[in-house]
Coordinates of C-alpha atoms in Angstrom, one line a residue:
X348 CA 15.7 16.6 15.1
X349 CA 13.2 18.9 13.8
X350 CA 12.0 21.9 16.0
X351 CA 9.0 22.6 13.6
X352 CA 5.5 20.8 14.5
X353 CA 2.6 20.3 12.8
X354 CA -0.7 22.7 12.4
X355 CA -3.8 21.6 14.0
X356 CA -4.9 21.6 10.3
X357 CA -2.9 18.9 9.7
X358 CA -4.6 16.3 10.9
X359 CA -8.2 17.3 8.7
X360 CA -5.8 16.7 6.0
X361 CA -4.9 13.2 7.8
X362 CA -8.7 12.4 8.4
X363 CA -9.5 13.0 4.5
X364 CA -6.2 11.2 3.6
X365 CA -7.6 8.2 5.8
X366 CA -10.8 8.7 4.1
X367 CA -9.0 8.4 0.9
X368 CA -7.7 5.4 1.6
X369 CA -10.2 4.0 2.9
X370 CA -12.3 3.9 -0.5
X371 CA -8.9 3.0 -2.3
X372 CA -9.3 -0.4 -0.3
X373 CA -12.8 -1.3 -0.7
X374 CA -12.7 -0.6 -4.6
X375 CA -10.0 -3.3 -4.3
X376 CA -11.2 -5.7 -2.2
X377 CA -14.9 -5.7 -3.5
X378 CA -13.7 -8.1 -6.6
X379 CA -12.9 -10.7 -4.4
X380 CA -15.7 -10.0 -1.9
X381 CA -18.2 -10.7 -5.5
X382 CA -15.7 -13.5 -6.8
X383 CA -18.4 -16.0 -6.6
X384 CA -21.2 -14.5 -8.3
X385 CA -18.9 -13.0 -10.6
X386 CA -17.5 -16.3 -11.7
X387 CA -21.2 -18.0 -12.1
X388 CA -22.7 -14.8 -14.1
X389 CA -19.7 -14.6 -16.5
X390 CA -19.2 -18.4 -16.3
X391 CA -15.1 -17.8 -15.4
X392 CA -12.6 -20.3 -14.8
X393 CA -10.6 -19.8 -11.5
X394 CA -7.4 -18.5 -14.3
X395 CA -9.8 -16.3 -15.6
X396 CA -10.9 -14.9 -12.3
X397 CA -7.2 -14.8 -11.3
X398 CA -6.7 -12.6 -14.5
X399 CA -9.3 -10.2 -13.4
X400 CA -7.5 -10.0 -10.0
X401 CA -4.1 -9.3 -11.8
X402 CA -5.1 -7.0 -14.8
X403 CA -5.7 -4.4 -11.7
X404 CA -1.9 -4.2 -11.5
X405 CA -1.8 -3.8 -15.1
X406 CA -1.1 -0.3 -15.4
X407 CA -0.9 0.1 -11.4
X408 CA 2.9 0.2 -11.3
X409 CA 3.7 2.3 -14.3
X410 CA 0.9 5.3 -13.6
X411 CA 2.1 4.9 -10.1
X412 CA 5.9 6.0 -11.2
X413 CA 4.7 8.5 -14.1
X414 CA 2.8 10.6 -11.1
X415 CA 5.4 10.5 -8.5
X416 CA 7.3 12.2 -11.1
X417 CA 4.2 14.7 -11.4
X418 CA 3.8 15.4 -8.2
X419 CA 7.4 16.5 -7.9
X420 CA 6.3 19.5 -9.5
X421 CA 2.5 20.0 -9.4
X422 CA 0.5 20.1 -6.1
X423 CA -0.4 16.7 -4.6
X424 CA -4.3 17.8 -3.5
X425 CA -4.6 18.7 -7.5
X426 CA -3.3 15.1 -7.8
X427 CA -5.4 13.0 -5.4
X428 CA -8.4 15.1 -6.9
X429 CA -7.9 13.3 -9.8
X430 CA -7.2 10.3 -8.8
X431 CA -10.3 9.8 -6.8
X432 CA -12.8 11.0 -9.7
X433 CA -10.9 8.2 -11.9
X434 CA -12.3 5.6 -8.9
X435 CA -15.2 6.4 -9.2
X436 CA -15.8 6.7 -13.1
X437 CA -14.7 3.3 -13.5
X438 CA -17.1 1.6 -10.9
X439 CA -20.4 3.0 -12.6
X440 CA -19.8 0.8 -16.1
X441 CA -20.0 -2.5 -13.9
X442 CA -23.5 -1.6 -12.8
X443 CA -25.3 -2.8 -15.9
X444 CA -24.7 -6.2 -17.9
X445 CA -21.1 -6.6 -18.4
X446 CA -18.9 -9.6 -20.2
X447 CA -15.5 -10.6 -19.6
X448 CA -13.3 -7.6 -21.6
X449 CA -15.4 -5.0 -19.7
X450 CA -14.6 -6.5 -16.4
X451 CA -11.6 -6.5 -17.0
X452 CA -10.9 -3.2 -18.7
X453 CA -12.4 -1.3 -15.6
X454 CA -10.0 -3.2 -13.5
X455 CA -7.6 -1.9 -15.6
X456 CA -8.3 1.9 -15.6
X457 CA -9.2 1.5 -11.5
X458 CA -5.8 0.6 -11.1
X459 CA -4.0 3.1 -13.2
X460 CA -5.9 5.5 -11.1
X461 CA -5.2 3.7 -7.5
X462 CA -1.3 3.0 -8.9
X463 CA -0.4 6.4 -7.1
X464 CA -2.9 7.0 -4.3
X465 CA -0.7 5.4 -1.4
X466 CA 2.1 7.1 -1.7
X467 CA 1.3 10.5 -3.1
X468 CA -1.0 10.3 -0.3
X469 CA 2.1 10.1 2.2
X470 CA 3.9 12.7 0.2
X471 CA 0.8 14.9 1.0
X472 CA 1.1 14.2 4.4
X473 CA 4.3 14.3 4.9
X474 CA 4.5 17.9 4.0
X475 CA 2.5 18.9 7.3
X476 CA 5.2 16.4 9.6
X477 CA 8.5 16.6 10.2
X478 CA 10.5 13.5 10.1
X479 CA 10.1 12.3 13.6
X480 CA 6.8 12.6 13.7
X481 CA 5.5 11.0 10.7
X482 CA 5.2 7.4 11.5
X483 CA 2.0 7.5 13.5
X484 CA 0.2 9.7 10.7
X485 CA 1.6 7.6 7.9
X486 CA 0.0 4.7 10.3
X487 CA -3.1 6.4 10.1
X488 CA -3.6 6.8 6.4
X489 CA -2.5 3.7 6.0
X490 CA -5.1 2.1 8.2
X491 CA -7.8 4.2 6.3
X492 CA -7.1 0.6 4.6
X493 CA -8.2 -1.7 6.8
X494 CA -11.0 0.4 8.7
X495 CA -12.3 0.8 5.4
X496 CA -12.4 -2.4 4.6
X497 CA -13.4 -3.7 8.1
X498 CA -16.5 -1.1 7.4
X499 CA -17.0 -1.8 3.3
X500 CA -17.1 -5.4 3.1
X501 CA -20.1 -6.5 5.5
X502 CA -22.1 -3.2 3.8
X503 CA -20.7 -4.7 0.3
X504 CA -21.9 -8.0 1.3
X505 CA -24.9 -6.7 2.3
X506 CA -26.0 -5.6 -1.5
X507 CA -24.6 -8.4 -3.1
X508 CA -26.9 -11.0 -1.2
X509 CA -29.8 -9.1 -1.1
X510 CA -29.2 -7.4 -4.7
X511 CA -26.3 -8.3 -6.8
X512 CA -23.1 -8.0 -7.3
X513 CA -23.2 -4.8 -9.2
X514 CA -25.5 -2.8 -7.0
X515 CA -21.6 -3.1 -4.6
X516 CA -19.7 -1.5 -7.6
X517 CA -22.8 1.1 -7.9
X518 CA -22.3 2.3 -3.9
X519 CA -18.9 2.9 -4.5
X520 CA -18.8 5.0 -7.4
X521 CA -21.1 7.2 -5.8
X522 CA -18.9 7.3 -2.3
X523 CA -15.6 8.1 -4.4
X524 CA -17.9 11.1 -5.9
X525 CA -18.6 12.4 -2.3
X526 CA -15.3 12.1 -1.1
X527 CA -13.8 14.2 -4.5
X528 CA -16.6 16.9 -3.4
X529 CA -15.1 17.0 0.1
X530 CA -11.4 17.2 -0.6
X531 CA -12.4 19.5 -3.1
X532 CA -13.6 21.6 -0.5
X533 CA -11.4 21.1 2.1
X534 CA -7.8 19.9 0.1
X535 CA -4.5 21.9 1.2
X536 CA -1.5 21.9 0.8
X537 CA 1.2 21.5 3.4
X538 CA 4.7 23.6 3.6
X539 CA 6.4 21.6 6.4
X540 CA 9.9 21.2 5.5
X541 CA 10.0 22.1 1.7
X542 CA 13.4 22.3 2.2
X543 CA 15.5 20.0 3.4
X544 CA 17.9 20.6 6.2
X545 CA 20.8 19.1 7.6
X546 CA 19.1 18.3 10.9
X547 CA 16.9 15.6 8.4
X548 CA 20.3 13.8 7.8
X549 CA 19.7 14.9 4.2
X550 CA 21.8 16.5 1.0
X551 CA 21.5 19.7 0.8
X552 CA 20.7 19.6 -3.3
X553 CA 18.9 17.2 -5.3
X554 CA 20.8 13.2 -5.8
X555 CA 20.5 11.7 -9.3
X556 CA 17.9 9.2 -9.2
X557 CA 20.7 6.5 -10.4
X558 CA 22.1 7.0 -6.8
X559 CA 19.1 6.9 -4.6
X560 CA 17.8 3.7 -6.5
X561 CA 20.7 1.3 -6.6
X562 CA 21.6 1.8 -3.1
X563 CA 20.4 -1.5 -0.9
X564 CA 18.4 0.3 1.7
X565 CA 16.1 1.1 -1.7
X566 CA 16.3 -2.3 -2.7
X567 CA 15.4 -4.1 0.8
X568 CA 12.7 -1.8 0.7
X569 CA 11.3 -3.4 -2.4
X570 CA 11.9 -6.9 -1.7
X571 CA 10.2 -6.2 1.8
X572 CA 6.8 -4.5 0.2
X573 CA 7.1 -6.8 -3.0
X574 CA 7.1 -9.9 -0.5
X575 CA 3.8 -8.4 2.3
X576 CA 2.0 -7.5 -1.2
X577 CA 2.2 -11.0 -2.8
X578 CA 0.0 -12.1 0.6
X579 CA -1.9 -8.9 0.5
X580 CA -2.8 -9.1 -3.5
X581 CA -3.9 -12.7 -2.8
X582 CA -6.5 -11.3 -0.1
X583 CA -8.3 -8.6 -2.1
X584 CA -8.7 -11.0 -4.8
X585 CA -9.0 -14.8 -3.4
X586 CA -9.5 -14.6 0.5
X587 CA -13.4 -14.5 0.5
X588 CA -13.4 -16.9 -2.8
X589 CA -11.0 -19.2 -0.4
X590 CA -13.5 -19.5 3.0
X591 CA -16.4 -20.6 0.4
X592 CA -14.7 -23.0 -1.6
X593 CA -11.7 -23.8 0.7
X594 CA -13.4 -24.2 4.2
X595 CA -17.1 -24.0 3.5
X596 CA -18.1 -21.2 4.5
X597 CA -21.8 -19.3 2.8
X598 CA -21.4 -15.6 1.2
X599 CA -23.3 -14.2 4.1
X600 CA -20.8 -15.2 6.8
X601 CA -17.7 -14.8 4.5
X602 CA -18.6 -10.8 4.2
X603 CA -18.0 -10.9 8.0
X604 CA -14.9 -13.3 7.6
X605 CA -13.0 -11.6 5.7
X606 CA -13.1 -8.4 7.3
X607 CA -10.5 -10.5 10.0
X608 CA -7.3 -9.4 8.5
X609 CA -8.1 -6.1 8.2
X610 CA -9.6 -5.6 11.8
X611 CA -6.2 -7.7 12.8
X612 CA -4.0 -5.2 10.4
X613 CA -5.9 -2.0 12.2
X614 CA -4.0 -3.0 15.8
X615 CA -0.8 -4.2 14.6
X616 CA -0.1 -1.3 12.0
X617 CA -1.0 1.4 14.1
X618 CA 0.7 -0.3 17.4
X619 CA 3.6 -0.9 15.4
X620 CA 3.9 2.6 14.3
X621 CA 3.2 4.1 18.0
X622 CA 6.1 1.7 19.1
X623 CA 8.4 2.8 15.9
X624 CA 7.5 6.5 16.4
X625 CA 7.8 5.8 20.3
X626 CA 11.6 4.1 20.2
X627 CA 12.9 6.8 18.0
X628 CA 11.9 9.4 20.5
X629 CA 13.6 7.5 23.0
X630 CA 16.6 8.0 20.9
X631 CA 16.8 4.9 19.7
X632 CA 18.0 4.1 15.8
X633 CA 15.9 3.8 12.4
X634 CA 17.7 0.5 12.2
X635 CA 16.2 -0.7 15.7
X636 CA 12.8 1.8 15.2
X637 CA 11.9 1.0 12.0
X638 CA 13.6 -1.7 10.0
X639 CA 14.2 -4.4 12.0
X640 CA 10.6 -4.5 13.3
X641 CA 9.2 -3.5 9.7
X642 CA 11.7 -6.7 8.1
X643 CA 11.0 -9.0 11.1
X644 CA 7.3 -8.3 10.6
X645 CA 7.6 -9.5 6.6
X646 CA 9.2 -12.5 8.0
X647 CA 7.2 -13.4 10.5
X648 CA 3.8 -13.5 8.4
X649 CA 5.9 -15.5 5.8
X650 CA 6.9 -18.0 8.5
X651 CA 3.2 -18.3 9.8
X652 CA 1.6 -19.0 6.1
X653 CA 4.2 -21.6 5.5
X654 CA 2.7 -23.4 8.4
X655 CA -0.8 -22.9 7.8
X656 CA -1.0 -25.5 5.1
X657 CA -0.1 -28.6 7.6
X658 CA -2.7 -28.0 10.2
X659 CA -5.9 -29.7 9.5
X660 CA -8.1 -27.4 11.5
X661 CA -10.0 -24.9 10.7
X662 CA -10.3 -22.5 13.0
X663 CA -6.4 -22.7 13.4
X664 CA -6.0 -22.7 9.5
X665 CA -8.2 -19.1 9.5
X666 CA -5.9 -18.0 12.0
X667 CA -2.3 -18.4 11.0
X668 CA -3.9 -17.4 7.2
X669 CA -5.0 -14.1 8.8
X670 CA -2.5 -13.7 11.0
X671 CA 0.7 -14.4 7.8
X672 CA -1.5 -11.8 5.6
X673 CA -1.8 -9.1 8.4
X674 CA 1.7 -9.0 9.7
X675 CA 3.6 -7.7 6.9
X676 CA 1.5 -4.6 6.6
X677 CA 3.6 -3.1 9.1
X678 CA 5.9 -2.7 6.2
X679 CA 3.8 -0.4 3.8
X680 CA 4.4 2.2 7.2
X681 CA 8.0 2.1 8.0
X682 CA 9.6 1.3 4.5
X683 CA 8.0 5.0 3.1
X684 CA 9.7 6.4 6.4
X685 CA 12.7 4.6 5.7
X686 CA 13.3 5.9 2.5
X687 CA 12.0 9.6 3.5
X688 CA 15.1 9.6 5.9
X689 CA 17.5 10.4 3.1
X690 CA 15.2 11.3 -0.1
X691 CA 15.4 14.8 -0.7
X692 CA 12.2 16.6 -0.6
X693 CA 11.6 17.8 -4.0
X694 CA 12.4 14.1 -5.0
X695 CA 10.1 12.5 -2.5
X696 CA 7.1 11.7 -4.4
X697 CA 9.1 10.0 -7.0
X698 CA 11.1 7.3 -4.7
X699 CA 8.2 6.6 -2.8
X700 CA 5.9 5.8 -5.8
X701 CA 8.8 4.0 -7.5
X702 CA 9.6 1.9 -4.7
X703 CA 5.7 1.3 -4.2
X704 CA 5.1 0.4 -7.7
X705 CA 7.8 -2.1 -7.4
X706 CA 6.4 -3.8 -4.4
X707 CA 3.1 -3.7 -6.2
X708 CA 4.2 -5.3 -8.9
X709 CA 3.6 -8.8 -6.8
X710 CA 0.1 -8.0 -7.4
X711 CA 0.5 -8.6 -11.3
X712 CA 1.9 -12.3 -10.2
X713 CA 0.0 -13.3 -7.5
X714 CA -3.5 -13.8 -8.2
X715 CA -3.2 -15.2 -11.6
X716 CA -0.8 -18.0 -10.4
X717 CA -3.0 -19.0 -7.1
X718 CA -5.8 -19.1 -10.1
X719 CA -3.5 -21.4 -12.4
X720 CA -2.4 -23.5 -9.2
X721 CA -6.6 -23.8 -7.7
X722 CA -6.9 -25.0 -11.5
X723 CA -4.4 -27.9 -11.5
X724 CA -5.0 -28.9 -8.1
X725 CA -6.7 -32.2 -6.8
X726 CA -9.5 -30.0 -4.7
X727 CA -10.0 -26.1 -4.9
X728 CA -8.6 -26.1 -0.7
X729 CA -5.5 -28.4 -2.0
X730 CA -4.5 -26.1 -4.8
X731 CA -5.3 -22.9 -2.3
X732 CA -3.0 -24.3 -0.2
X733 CA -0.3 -24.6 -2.7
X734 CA -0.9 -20.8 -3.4
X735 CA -0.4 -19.9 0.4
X736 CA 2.4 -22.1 0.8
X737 CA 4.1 -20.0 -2.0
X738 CA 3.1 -16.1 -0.5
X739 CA 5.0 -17.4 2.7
X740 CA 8.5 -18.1 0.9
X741 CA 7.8 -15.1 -1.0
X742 CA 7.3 -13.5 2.2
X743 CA 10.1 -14.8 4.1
X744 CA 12.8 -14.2 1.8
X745 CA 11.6 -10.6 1.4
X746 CA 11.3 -10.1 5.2
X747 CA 15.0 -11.8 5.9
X748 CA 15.9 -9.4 3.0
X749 CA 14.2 -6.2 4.7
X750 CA 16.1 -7.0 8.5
X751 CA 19.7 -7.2 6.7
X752 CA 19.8 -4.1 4.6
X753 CA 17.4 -1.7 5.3
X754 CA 20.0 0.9 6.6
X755 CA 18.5 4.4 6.3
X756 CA 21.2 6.2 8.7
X757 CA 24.1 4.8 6.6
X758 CA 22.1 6.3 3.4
X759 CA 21.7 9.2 5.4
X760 CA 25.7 9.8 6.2
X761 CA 26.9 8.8 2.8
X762 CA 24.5 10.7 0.9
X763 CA 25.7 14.0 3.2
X764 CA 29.2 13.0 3.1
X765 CA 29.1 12.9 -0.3
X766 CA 27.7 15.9 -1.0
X767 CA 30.2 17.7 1.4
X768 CA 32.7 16.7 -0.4
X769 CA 31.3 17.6 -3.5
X770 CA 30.9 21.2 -1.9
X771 CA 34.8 21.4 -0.8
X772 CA 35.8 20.7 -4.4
X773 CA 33.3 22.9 -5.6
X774 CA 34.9 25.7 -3.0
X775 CA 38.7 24.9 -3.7
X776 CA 38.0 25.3 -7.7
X777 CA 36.3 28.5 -7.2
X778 CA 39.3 29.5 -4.9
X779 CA 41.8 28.4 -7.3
X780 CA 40.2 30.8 -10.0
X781 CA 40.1 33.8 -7.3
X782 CA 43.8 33.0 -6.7
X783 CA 44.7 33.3 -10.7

């Protein structure tokens, strides 16, 4: 275990990094907050809507991978500087009169910016915590999230009924410029184990990317986030959309409804993270600490939204939808950790933006194909119900995935052993040479 602990500064960083994420969300969800009076100004079909949803994952993945690489060698505050002045550039066009391409092409460029912010923003943290102590900060900007959605949406809501949709797209562009000002200000840098040690279970050099990547810890990790993202993609863009059209619900009440899974995500993320951070310093394993409950939890949301389309109702329908959709998020905070466990620093920021934009990349599936299947179904609630039924194989099979492989201590050893050995053969050649 590590003997350094974090500054006291270190958790300013972790309040702006919370902050951070917390507008990251509501940029998201507000599209499927305004689906309604979206579709009705721009006169969309439910696959056109479910395009909008999915052209924010256009570019998400691949500017998501190009800046891990970046931030491998540039400074991550430099980085999320950036990003957040992209977020809120792109929310000011929607503000006046806009048609179908421009909707769209905003959607676009938000998501190239947000691609990254996740985990660059863990790599930023990460470099004020040492290992065994980053699980309840990396639950913490990871809830900036759901608070922030739990806090946007009824506010969001708010302008929409009373104004219009695009007086919501207007609030957030100026909060994203506040929050650029403040990091701006305030944005450091951490130096917390910029080397990696031995006591990290970690190789002493740098592993070729071929090797950390095809390794099945890597790819349960994947399968894990791609499965709680297919149910989480299908919430920023559909849930609201859903209680209207599905179970009858007005836009006033649905801007308090659908701030459920998030206030349900902001107890079970951040208690699942006190209990992972908790077991491992109780010396319990990752495997026990942080995979089995971060797969089980995939799972278990996948089993509860394959039941929520048999019962009839309501109130028990809202529940099991909300409770399959928040689950899996316990995921997003363990599988980083996971992976952190045997990534070399200086390659950090790479593997955990890869392995995010691979998960991510449900997002790009998920709500055009509940838009194709609400458009070939009998009733909107029937061909919702299709959709959901779908998220919780997805979700399953993911979860089930994430319990039998993610093995971060295995990684760990072979990774060292094999650098070990490298470093004998490395030693018996030099003393070969010595001896001629």
């Amino acid at each position: 275990m590590s003997r350094q602990r974090p500054s006291k500064y270190a958790w300013v960083i972790v309040l702006l990094l919370f902050l951070f994420m917390l507008i990251n969300f509501a940029d998201k969800a507000v599209i499927g907050l305004a689906a309604e009076p979206i579709m009705k100004e721009l006169e969309l079909t439910p696959s056109q809507f479910g395009l909008v949803g999915s052209s924010f994952f256009f570019l998400y993945a691949v500017s998501g991978v190009i800046t891990g690489f970046v931030v491998n060698r540039i400074q991550t505050r430099w980085a999320l500087l950036a990003m957040g002045l992209i977020w809120a550039l792109t929310q000011f066009p929607m503000v006046g009169s806009v048609g179908f391409t421009t909707l769209i092409a905003c959607r676009v460029l938000l998501g190239a910016g947000e691609g990254p912010a996740y985990p660059v923003a863990l790599h930023s943290a990460y470099k004020w915590f040492p290992n065994e102590l980053r699980t309840l900060p990396t639950a913490m900007v990871s809830q900036g999230a759901s608070i922030g959605v739990v806090l946007a949406l009824p506010a969001l809501n708010y302008l929409i009924v009373r104004y219009s949709w695009h007086w919501a797209f207007a609030a957030l562009g100026l909060t994203g410029l506040v929050w650029a000002l403040a990091w701006l200000a305030l944005g450091r840098e951490g130096t917390l184990n910029e080397t990696p040690t031995p006591t990290e279970g970690r190789s002493f050099g740098r592993i070729p990317y071929r090797r950390l990547l095809l390794n099945p810890t890597v790819f349960a990790a994947c399968a894990s986030g791609f499965g709680a993202y297919w149910g989480l993609s299908l919430m920023i863009a559909w849930l609201p959309h859903y209680l209207i059209r599905g179970l009858g619900y007005t836009q006033q009440q649905t801007g308090w409804l659908s701030t459920l899974p998030w206030v349900c995500n902001v107890f079970i993320v951040i208690g699942a993270g006190w209990l992972s951070q908790n077991l491992l310093a109780r010396n319990y394993s990752s495997l026990v600490a942080r995979s089995l409950i971060g797969g089980g939890a995939v799972a278990l949301g996948g089993i509860a939204l394959i039941a929520m389309p048999h019962v009839e109702a309501p109130m028990l329908n809202l529940a099991l939808l909300v409770f399959g959709i928040s689950v899996p998020s316990v995921i997003y905070v363990l599988s980083p950790a996971i992976v952190s466990e045997f990534t070399p620093v200086s390659q950090r920021g790479a593997m955990l933006t890869i392995i995010t934009a691979v998960s991510t990349s449900a997002g790009l599936l998920a709500p055009y194909v509940m838009g194709r299947i609400i458009e070939n179904g009998a009733t909107a609630s029937e061909g919702f119900h299709r959709g959901f039924l779908i998220c919780g194989f997805v979700s399953l099979i993911g979860g089930l995935i994430g319990m039998a492989f993610l093995r971060p201590e295995a990684e760990a050893a072979r990774f060292a052993a094999a650098d070990a050995a490298a470093a004998a053969t490395r030693n018996r050649l030099i003393n070969a040479e010595l001896a001629l």
